[in-house]
Amino acid sequence: MPPFARTVTVRSPAKVNLQLAVGPRRLDGYHEVVSVFHAVNIFDEVVASDGIPGAGINVTMEGDGVEAVGVGEENLVFQAAKALGEYADVALDVNLHVRKDIPIAGGMAGGSADAAATLVACDALWRIGMGREELEKLAARLGADVTFALHGGTAIGTGRGENLTSALISGQYHWVFATSNEGLSTPEVYGECDRLREGRGIGDPQIREALMAGLRRGDPELVGPQLCNDLQVAAISLRPTLELVLETGMSFGALGGIVSGSGPTCAFLARDEDDALDIAAALSASGTCDSVRIATGPVHGARIVDSGTNGGSLLEST
Ligand code: ATP
């Protein structure tokens, strides 16, 4: 990093889908979905700093399991910086350091959170001043979940999930997440979903009104039984042990339990913070999953938490 390089740090949240309704496969290969996204306080951070002129985009990562993720063009952080820089015609010289806390390939859209964080960080670092609407359009090109990571809160997504409308909700929700060390591939889970549905007529995805009513009331007792995920059967088919994780969480008093997105993380809604701690402890002791996290939602989307210079001396650059 050059001496006195400017840095911008952005924090971006994980998501859980309170509902994920998956329609038939479209001609372009994607599925029409209706998704109720909910951002929770498990965050990744991206630190963007001035790169050396001509050195290009340099991605580094820290956190559990990052060895499995490439840091070249395949990384969503790289793709986000490139897309923004090309769009705004800016020299693509930037260091991007990702501090990962969102489980990788866990169905919580960690990669998308990183891409959203990168858009916000590079927009500030490069002083582009993109409007929110423009950033969301660029985000949608990178992936359906990237738009939501920018947006945060609780929102209904249609199309591939990228057309967002904020949902009316009240209250704070307490979650327990049971995670696995080994991820599931989103395309494989969708493929398994198509295979299991073969020969069955699948209608257009519909929002669950009872879920939205529970969210408006801010009542976890009403929300819990309405959580639903059309990818769950496919995720369980590929990872049968998830069924036991779900049964275990429910038997310890969760109000609802679902596979998060394409899995393998399982999400449990608790009555309150104390119940969340009890469910987390019991799940952890049960040995049915690799680790357990508690979290609350909704939280904000990708936003700057720090900016300044590295204040480094010339010696640091050698
Ligand atoms: P989603 O819920 O959006 O389907 P996910 O939470 O299941 O995604 P991610 O952690 O977003 O999974 O990563 C999925 C794959 O994307 C990983 O296996 C990895 O190879 C690739 N990937 C690219 N960039 C990143 C990144 N910055 N962080 C994590 N994974 C990344």
GROMACS .gro file of C-alpha atoms and ligand atoms in nm:
model
  349
    1MET     CA    1   0.000   0.000   0.000
    2PRO     CA    2   0.144   0.343  -0.085
    3PRO     CA    3   0.233   0.566   0.214
    4PHE     CA    4  -0.059   0.777   0.333
    5ALA     CA    5  -0.292   0.574   0.113
    6ARG     CA    6  -0.657   0.650   0.172
    7THR     CA    7  -0.866   0.365   0.310
    8VAL     CA    8  -1.241   0.309   0.326
    9THR     CA    9  -1.390   0.029   0.539
   10VAL     CA   10  -1.740  -0.096   0.465
   11ARG     CA   11  -1.943  -0.347   0.667
   12SER     CA   12  -2.204  -0.557   0.490
   13PRO     CA   13  -2.456  -0.802   0.639
   14ALA     CA   14  -2.545  -1.169   0.591
   15LYS     CA   15  -2.902  -1.254   0.496
   16VAL     CA   16  -3.156  -1.519   0.571
   17ASN     CA   17  -3.459  -1.571   0.347
   18LEU     CA   18  -3.771  -1.571   0.563
   19GLN     CA   19  -3.949  -1.704   0.257
   20LEU     CA   20  -3.789  -1.831  -0.062
   21ALA     CA   21  -4.053  -1.930  -0.317
   22VAL     CA   22  -3.898  -2.073  -0.632
   23GLY     CA   23  -4.093  -2.077  -0.958
   24PRO     CA   24  -4.021  -2.280  -1.271
   25ARG     CA   25  -3.683  -2.256  -1.444
   26ARG     CA   26  -3.686  -1.974  -1.702
   27LEU     CA   27  -3.548  -1.997  -2.054
   28ASP     CA   28  -3.237  -1.800  -1.943
   29GLY     CA   29  -3.165  -2.074  -1.685
   30TYR     CA   30  -3.262  -1.862  -1.386
   31HIS     CA   31  -3.566  -1.922  -1.168
   32GLU     CA   32  -3.836  -1.668  -1.100
   33VAL     CA   33  -3.837  -1.624  -0.722
   34VAL     CA   34  -4.021  -1.440  -0.452
   35SER     CA   35  -3.785  -1.387  -0.165
   36VAL     CA   36  -3.834  -1.219   0.170
   37PHE     CA   37  -3.478  -1.115   0.253
   38HIS     CA   38  -3.380  -1.026   0.608
   39ALA     CA   39  -3.038  -0.884   0.699
   40VAL     CA   40  -2.878  -1.005   1.023
   41ASN     CA   41  -2.587  -0.876   1.228
   42ILE     CA   42  -2.322  -1.115   1.102
   43PHE     CA   43  -2.098  -0.891   0.892
   44ASP     CA   44  -1.811  -0.911   0.648
   45GLU     CA   45  -1.585  -0.610   0.612
   46VAL     CA   46  -1.408  -0.489   0.301
   47VAL     CA   47  -1.121  -0.244   0.340
   48ALA     CA   48  -1.047  -0.063   0.013
   49SER     CA   49  -0.725   0.135  -0.017
   50ASP     CA   50  -0.534   0.317  -0.290
   51GLY     CA   51  -0.329   0.076  -0.496
   52ILE     CA   52   0.003   0.142  -0.664
   53PRO     CA   53  -0.064   0.292  -1.011
   54GLY     CA   54  -0.061   0.015  -1.270
   55ALA     CA   55  -0.077  -0.266  -1.011
   56GLY     CA   56  -0.445  -0.350  -1.078
   57ILE     CA   57  -0.697  -0.499  -0.838
   58ASN     CA   58  -0.534  -0.684  -0.549
   59VAL     CA   59  -0.766  -0.895  -0.329
   60THR     CA   60  -0.666  -1.046   0.006
   61MET     CA   61  -0.889  -1.228   0.254
   62GLU     CA   62  -0.882  -1.333   0.618
   63GLY     CA   63  -1.121  -1.553   0.816
   64ASP     CA   64  -1.231  -1.917   0.850
   65GLY     CA   65  -1.215  -2.115   0.527
   66VAL     CA   66  -1.088  -1.834   0.301
   67GLU     CA   67  -0.823  -2.068   0.154
   68ALA     CA   68  -1.107  -2.222  -0.049
   69VAL     CA   69  -1.192  -1.894  -0.222
   70GLY     CA   70  -0.981  -1.768  -0.512
   71VAL     CA   71  -0.864  -1.406  -0.502
   72GLY     CA   72  -0.850  -1.352  -0.879
   73GLU     CA   73  -1.122  -1.267  -1.130
   74GLU     CA   74  -1.346  -1.538  -0.980
   75ASN     CA   75  -1.381  -1.342  -0.657
   76LEU     CA   76  -1.697  -1.134  -0.638
   77VAL     CA   77  -1.497  -0.853  -0.477
   78PHE     CA   78  -1.270  -0.838  -0.782
   79GLN     CA   79  -1.573  -0.845  -1.013
   80ALA     CA   80  -1.747  -0.565  -0.822
   81ALA     CA   81  -1.442  -0.335  -0.831
   82LYS     CA   82  -1.389  -0.404  -1.200
   83ALA     CA   83  -1.755  -0.343  -1.287
   84LEU     CA   84  -1.763  -0.013  -1.096
   85GLY     CA   85  -1.426   0.108  -1.226
   86GLU     CA   86  -1.519   0.031  -1.586
   87TYR     CA   87  -1.861   0.190  -1.546
   88ALA     CA   88  -1.710   0.511  -1.406
   89ASP     CA   89  -1.395   0.499  -1.621
   90VAL     CA   90  -1.155   0.497  -1.328
   91ALA     CA   91  -0.804   0.343  -1.319
   92LEU     CA   92  -0.845  -0.003  -1.166
   93ASP     CA   93  -0.570   0.019  -0.903
   94VAL     CA   94  -0.698  -0.079  -0.562
   95ASN     CA   95  -0.621  -0.306  -0.268
   96LEU     CA   96  -0.925  -0.485  -0.131
   97HIS     CA   97  -0.895  -0.672   0.196
   98VAL     CA   98  -1.191  -0.887   0.303
   99ARG     CA   99  -1.244  -0.976   0.669
  100LYS     CA  100  -1.484  -1.268   0.653
  101ASP     CA  101  -1.724  -1.355   0.928
  102ILE     CA  102  -2.017  -1.477   0.715
  103PRO     CA  103  -1.991  -1.856   0.659
  104ILE     CA  104  -1.858  -1.933   0.310
  105ALA     CA  105  -2.098  -2.114   0.074
  106GLY     CA  106  -2.342  -2.124   0.367
  107GLY     CA  107  -2.658  -1.989   0.204
  108MET     CA  108  -2.615  -1.653   0.377
  109ALA     CA  109  -2.490  -1.463   0.069
  110GLY     CA  110  -2.147  -1.378   0.206
  111GLY     CA  111  -1.993  -1.335  -0.139
  112SER     CA  112  -2.275  -1.100  -0.237
  113ALA     CA  113  -2.225  -0.904   0.086
  114ASP     CA  114  -1.858  -0.862  -0.006
  115ALA     CA  115  -1.948  -0.744  -0.356
  116ALA     CA  116  -2.192  -0.487  -0.215
  117ALA     CA  117  -1.931  -0.368   0.035
  118THR     CA  118  -1.679  -0.331  -0.247
  119LEU     CA  119  -1.916  -0.118  -0.455
  120VAL     CA  120  -1.976   0.119  -0.162
  121ALA     CA  121  -1.606   0.128  -0.063
  122CYS     CA  122  -1.470   0.188  -0.414
  123ASP     CA  123  -1.740   0.444  -0.488
  124ALA     CA  124  -1.612   0.644  -0.189
  125LEU     CA  125  -1.240   0.573  -0.246
  126TRP     CA  126  -1.258   0.672  -0.613
  127ARG     CA  127  -1.488   0.968  -0.529
  128ILE     CA  128  -1.737   0.861  -0.795
  129GLY     CA  129  -2.047   0.965  -0.602
  130MET     CA  130  -2.285   0.712  -0.757
  131GLY     CA  131  -2.648   0.749  -0.654
  132ARG     CA  132  -2.808   0.461  -0.464
  133GLU     CA  133  -3.024   0.374  -0.766
  134GLU     CA  134  -2.722   0.353  -0.999
  135LEU     CA  135  -2.531   0.140  -0.746
  136GLU     CA  136  -2.830  -0.095  -0.716
  137LYS     CA  137  -2.843  -0.136  -1.095
  138LEU     CA  138  -2.475  -0.227  -1.102
  139ALA     CA  139  -2.527  -0.459  -0.804
  140ALA     CA  140  -2.808  -0.643  -0.986
  141ARG     CA  141  -2.570  -0.720  -1.272
  142LEU     CA  142  -2.329  -0.884  -1.027
  143GLY     CA  143  -2.588  -1.108  -0.863
  144ALA     CA  144  -2.942  -1.108  -0.731
  145ASP     CA  145  -2.834  -1.106  -0.365
  146VAL     CA  146  -2.587  -0.818  -0.410
  147THR     CA  147  -2.872  -0.569  -0.445
  148PHE     CA  148  -3.019  -0.683  -0.115
  149ALA     CA  149  -2.685  -0.660   0.066
  150LEU     CA  150  -2.676  -0.292  -0.037
  151HIS     CA  151  -3.035  -0.241   0.072
  152GLY     CA  152  -3.039  -0.429   0.405
  153GLY     CA  153  -3.337  -0.438   0.642
  154THR     CA  154  -3.618  -0.669   0.533
  155ALA     CA  155  -3.728  -0.659   0.171
  156ILE     CA  156  -3.928  -0.853  -0.083
  157GLY     CA  157  -3.731  -0.950  -0.392
  158THR     CA  158  -3.890  -1.057  -0.719
  159GLY     CA  159  -3.755  -1.151  -1.062
  160ARG     CA  160  -3.426  -1.327  -0.982
  161GLY     CA  161  -3.458  -1.157  -0.641
  162GLU     CA  162  -3.303  -0.827  -0.749
  163ASN     CA  163  -3.623  -0.617  -0.779
  164LEU     CA  164  -3.659  -0.506  -0.420
  165THR     CA  165  -3.937  -0.345  -0.221
  166SER     CA  166  -3.889  -0.269   0.148
  167ALA     CA  167  -4.118  -0.477   0.369
  168LEU     CA  168  -4.320  -0.324   0.649
  169ILE     CA  169  -4.204  -0.493   0.964
  170SER     CA  170  -4.173  -0.414   1.331
  171GLY     CA  171  -3.965  -0.551   1.613
  172GLN     CA  172  -3.631  -0.723   1.636
  173TYR     CA  173  -3.590  -1.091   1.567
  174HIS     CA  174  -3.354  -1.326   1.747
  175TRP     CA  175  -3.188  -1.596   1.540
  176VAL     CA  176  -2.974  -1.902   1.591
  177PHE     CA  177  -2.770  -2.025   1.295
  178ALA     CA  178  -2.634  -2.379   1.281
  179THR     CA  179  -2.347  -2.382   1.032
  180SER     CA  180  -2.149  -2.653   0.854
  181ASN     CA  181  -1.781  -2.649   0.768
  182GLU     CA  182  -1.859  -2.787   0.425
  183GLY     CA  183  -2.067  -2.557   0.203
  184LEU     CA  184  -2.329  -2.639  -0.060
  185SER     CA  185  -2.312  -2.502  -0.412
  186THR     CA  186  -2.608  -2.279  -0.497
  187PRO     CA  187  -2.630  -2.396  -0.864
  188GLU     CA  188  -2.622  -2.760  -0.749
  189VAL     CA  189  -2.906  -2.701  -0.503
  190TYR     CA  190  -3.117  -2.533  -0.774
  191GLY     CA  191  -3.033  -2.824  -1.008
  192GLU     CA  192  -3.146  -3.074  -0.745
  193CYS     CA  193  -3.466  -2.873  -0.692
  194ASP     CA  194  -3.539  -2.896  -1.069
  195ARG     CA  195  -3.464  -3.270  -1.067
  196LEU     CA  196  -3.697  -3.339  -0.773
  197ARG     CA  197  -3.974  -3.132  -0.937
  198GLU     CA  198  -3.944  -3.294  -1.281
  199GLY     CA  199  -4.283  -3.371  -1.435
  200ARG     CA  200  -4.470  -3.160  -1.179
  201GLY     CA  201  -4.644  -2.839  -1.282
  202ILE     CA  202  -4.490  -2.552  -1.085
  203GLY     CA  203  -4.691  -2.232  -1.052
  204ASP     CA  204  -4.563  -1.877  -1.018
  205PRO     CA  205  -4.405  -1.806  -0.679
  206GLN     CA  206  -4.638  -1.628  -0.437
  207ILE     CA  207  -4.571  -1.428  -0.124
  208ARG     CA  208  -4.707  -1.572   0.203
  209GLU     CA  209  -4.949  -1.314   0.335
  210ALA     CA  210  -4.952  -1.473   0.682
  211LEU     CA  211  -4.575  -1.423   0.704
  212MET     CA  212  -4.604  -1.056   0.608
  213ALA     CA  213  -4.885  -1.007   0.860
  214GLY     CA  214  -4.672  -1.161   1.137
  215LEU     CA  215  -4.380  -0.936   1.043
  216ARG     CA  216  -4.601  -0.626   1.047
  217ARG     CA  217  -4.721  -0.722   1.395
  218GLY     CA  218  -4.362  -0.781   1.508
  219ASP     CA  219  -4.466  -1.114   1.656
  220PRO     CA  220  -4.210  -1.396   1.630
  221GLU     CA  221  -4.478  -1.648   1.739
  222LEU     CA  222  -4.669  -1.566   1.419
  223VAL     CA  223  -4.358  -1.545   1.201
  224GLY     CA  224  -4.192  -1.872   1.311
  225PRO     CA  225  -4.446  -2.117   1.162
  226GLN     CA  226  -4.457  -1.919   0.835
  227LEU     CA  227  -4.085  -1.940   0.755
  228CYS     CA  228  -4.048  -2.144   0.438
  229ASN     CA  229  -3.792  -2.225   0.175
  230ASP     CA  230  -3.864  -2.410  -0.151
  231LEU     CA  231  -3.495  -2.506  -0.176
  232GLN     CA  232  -3.503  -2.687   0.157
  233VAL     CA  233  -3.607  -3.027   0.020
  234ALA     CA  234  -3.326  -3.008  -0.239
  235ALA     CA  235  -3.067  -2.903   0.021
  236ILE     CA  236  -3.173  -3.194   0.246
  237SER     CA  237  -3.164  -3.433  -0.049
  238LEU     CA  238  -2.798  -3.334  -0.107
  239ARG     CA  239  -2.715  -3.315   0.267
  240PRO     CA  240  -2.954  -3.552   0.453
  241THR     CA  241  -2.804  -3.465   0.795
  242LEU     CA  242  -2.972  -3.123   0.774
  243GLU     CA  243  -3.303  -3.287   0.863
  244LEU     CA  244  -3.164  -3.384   1.203
  245VAL     CA  245  -3.026  -3.033   1.258
  246LEU     CA  246  -3.372  -2.887   1.188
  247GLU     CA  247  -3.547  -3.139   1.414
  248THR     CA  248  -3.297  -3.071   1.692
  249GLY     CA  249  -3.339  -2.692   1.680
  250MET     CA  250  -3.717  -2.726   1.685
  251SER     CA  251  -3.710  -2.973   1.973
  252PHE     CA  252  -3.518  -2.714   2.180
  253GLY     CA  253  -3.797  -2.458   2.145
  254ALA     CA  254  -3.734  -2.269   1.821
  255LEU     CA  255  -4.050  -2.104   1.684
  256GLY     CA  256  -3.951  -2.197   1.332
  257GLY     CA  257  -3.655  -2.356   1.158
  258ILE     CA  258  -3.551  -2.356   0.792
  259VAL     CA  259  -3.252  -2.411   0.573
  260SER     CA  260  -3.111  -2.065   0.494
  261GLY     CA  261  -3.118  -1.998   0.117
  262SER     CA  262  -2.940  -2.282  -0.060
  263GLY     CA  263  -2.797  -2.410   0.270
  264PRO     CA  264  -2.635  -2.580   0.447
  265THR     CA  265  -2.677  -2.323   0.726
  266CYS     CA  266  -3.000  -2.379   0.922
  267ALA     CA  267  -3.177  -2.077   1.070
  268PHE     CA  268  -3.394  -2.090   1.382
  269LEU     CA  269  -3.619  -1.813   1.507
  270ALA     CA  270  -3.626  -1.776   1.886
  271ARG     CA  271  -3.889  -1.608   2.105
  272ASP     CA  272  -3.633  -1.369   2.256
  273GLU     CA  273  -3.264  -1.331   2.330
  274ASP     CA  274  -3.267  -1.570   2.628
  275ASP     CA  275  -3.436  -1.842   2.423
  276ALA     CA  276  -3.184  -1.788   2.144
  277LEU     CA  277  -2.899  -1.846   2.390
  278ASP     CA  278  -3.068  -2.164   2.522
  279ILE     CA  279  -3.130  -2.302   2.171
  280ALA     CA  280  -2.774  -2.218   2.067
  281ALA     CA  281  -2.628  -2.394   2.371
  282ALA     CA  282  -2.845  -2.702   2.319
  283LEU     CA  283  -2.769  -2.722   1.946
  284SER     CA  284  -2.401  -2.682   2.014
  285ALA     CA  285  -2.407  -2.964   2.274
  286SER     CA  286  -2.609  -3.189   2.039
  287GLY     CA  287  -2.316  -3.225   1.800
  288THR     CA  288  -2.550  -3.214   1.498
  289CYS     CA  289  -2.374  -2.916   1.337
  290ASP     CA  290  -2.020  -2.778   1.321
  291SER     CA  291  -2.084  -2.447   1.491
  292VAL     CA  292  -2.359  -2.222   1.616
  293ARG     CA  293  -2.405  -1.845   1.593
  294ILE     CA  294  -2.667  -1.614   1.738
  295ALA     CA  295  -2.770  -1.297   1.560
  296THR     CA  296  -3.045  -1.038   1.538
  297GLY     CA  297  -3.220  -0.870   1.250
  298PRO     CA  298  -3.309  -0.660   1.071
  299VAL     CA  299  -2.990  -0.456   1.030
  300HIS     CA  300  -2.870  -0.198   0.777
  301GLY     CA  301  -2.719  -0.278   0.439
  302ALA     CA  302  -2.357  -0.218   0.328
  303ARG     CA  303  -2.226   0.104   0.481
  304ILE     CA  304  -1.902   0.285   0.552
  305VAL     CA  305  -1.775   0.234   0.907
  306ASP     CA  306  -1.436   0.402   0.873
  307SER     CA  307  -1.239   0.612   0.628
  308GLY     CA  308  -0.911   0.801   0.641
  309THR     CA  309  -0.547   0.746   0.553
  310ASN     CA  310  -0.322   0.466   0.668
  311GLY     CA  311  -0.095   0.736   0.812
  312GLY     CA  312   0.200   0.521   0.714
  313SER     CA  313   0.552   0.647   0.685
  314LEU     CA  314   0.770   0.614   0.378
  315LEU     CA  315   0.952   0.328   0.551
  316GLU     CA  316   0.634   0.121   0.543
  317SER     CA  317   0.624   0.130   0.166
  318THR     CA  318   0.960  -0.040   0.125
  319ATP     P1  319  -2.584  -1.745  -0.178
  319ATP     O1  320  -2.660  -1.758  -0.052
  319ATP     O2  321  -2.581  -1.603  -0.235
  319ATP     O3  322  -2.617  -1.845  -0.282
  319ATP     P2  323  -2.368  -1.859  -0.035
  319ATP     O4  324  -2.382  -1.785   0.093
  319ATP     O5  325  -2.420  -1.998  -0.039
  319ATP     O6  326  -2.430  -1.772  -0.150
  319ATP     P3  327  -2.106  -1.753  -0.074
  319ATP     O7  328  -2.030  -1.756   0.053
  319ATP     O8  329  -2.162  -1.623  -0.118
  319ATP     O9  330  -2.218  -1.865  -0.073
  319ATP    O10  331  -2.009  -1.811  -0.186
  319ATP     C1  332  -2.048  -1.898  -0.288
  319ATP     C2  333  -1.926  -1.925  -0.374
  319ATP    O11  334  -1.885  -1.802  -0.435
  319ATP     C3  335  -1.807  -1.974  -0.294
  319ATP    O12  336  -1.801  -2.113  -0.297
  319ATP     C4  337  -1.688  -1.911  -0.364
  319ATP    O13  338  -1.624  -2.001  -0.448
  319ATP     C5  339  -1.744  -1.798  -0.450
  319ATP     N1  340  -1.697  -1.664  -0.406
  319ATP     C6  341  -1.651  -1.567  -0.487
  319ATP     N2  342  -1.618  -1.458  -0.418
  319ATP     C7  343  -1.642  -1.483  -0.289
  319ATP     C8  344  -1.627  -1.408  -0.170
  319ATP     N3  345  -1.579  -1.283  -0.169
  319ATP     N4  346  -1.664  -1.467  -0.055
  319ATP     C9  347  -1.715  -1.592  -0.055
  319ATP     N5  348  -1.728  -1.668  -0.164
  319ATP    C10  349  -1.693  -1.615  -0.281
   0.00000   0.00000   0.00000
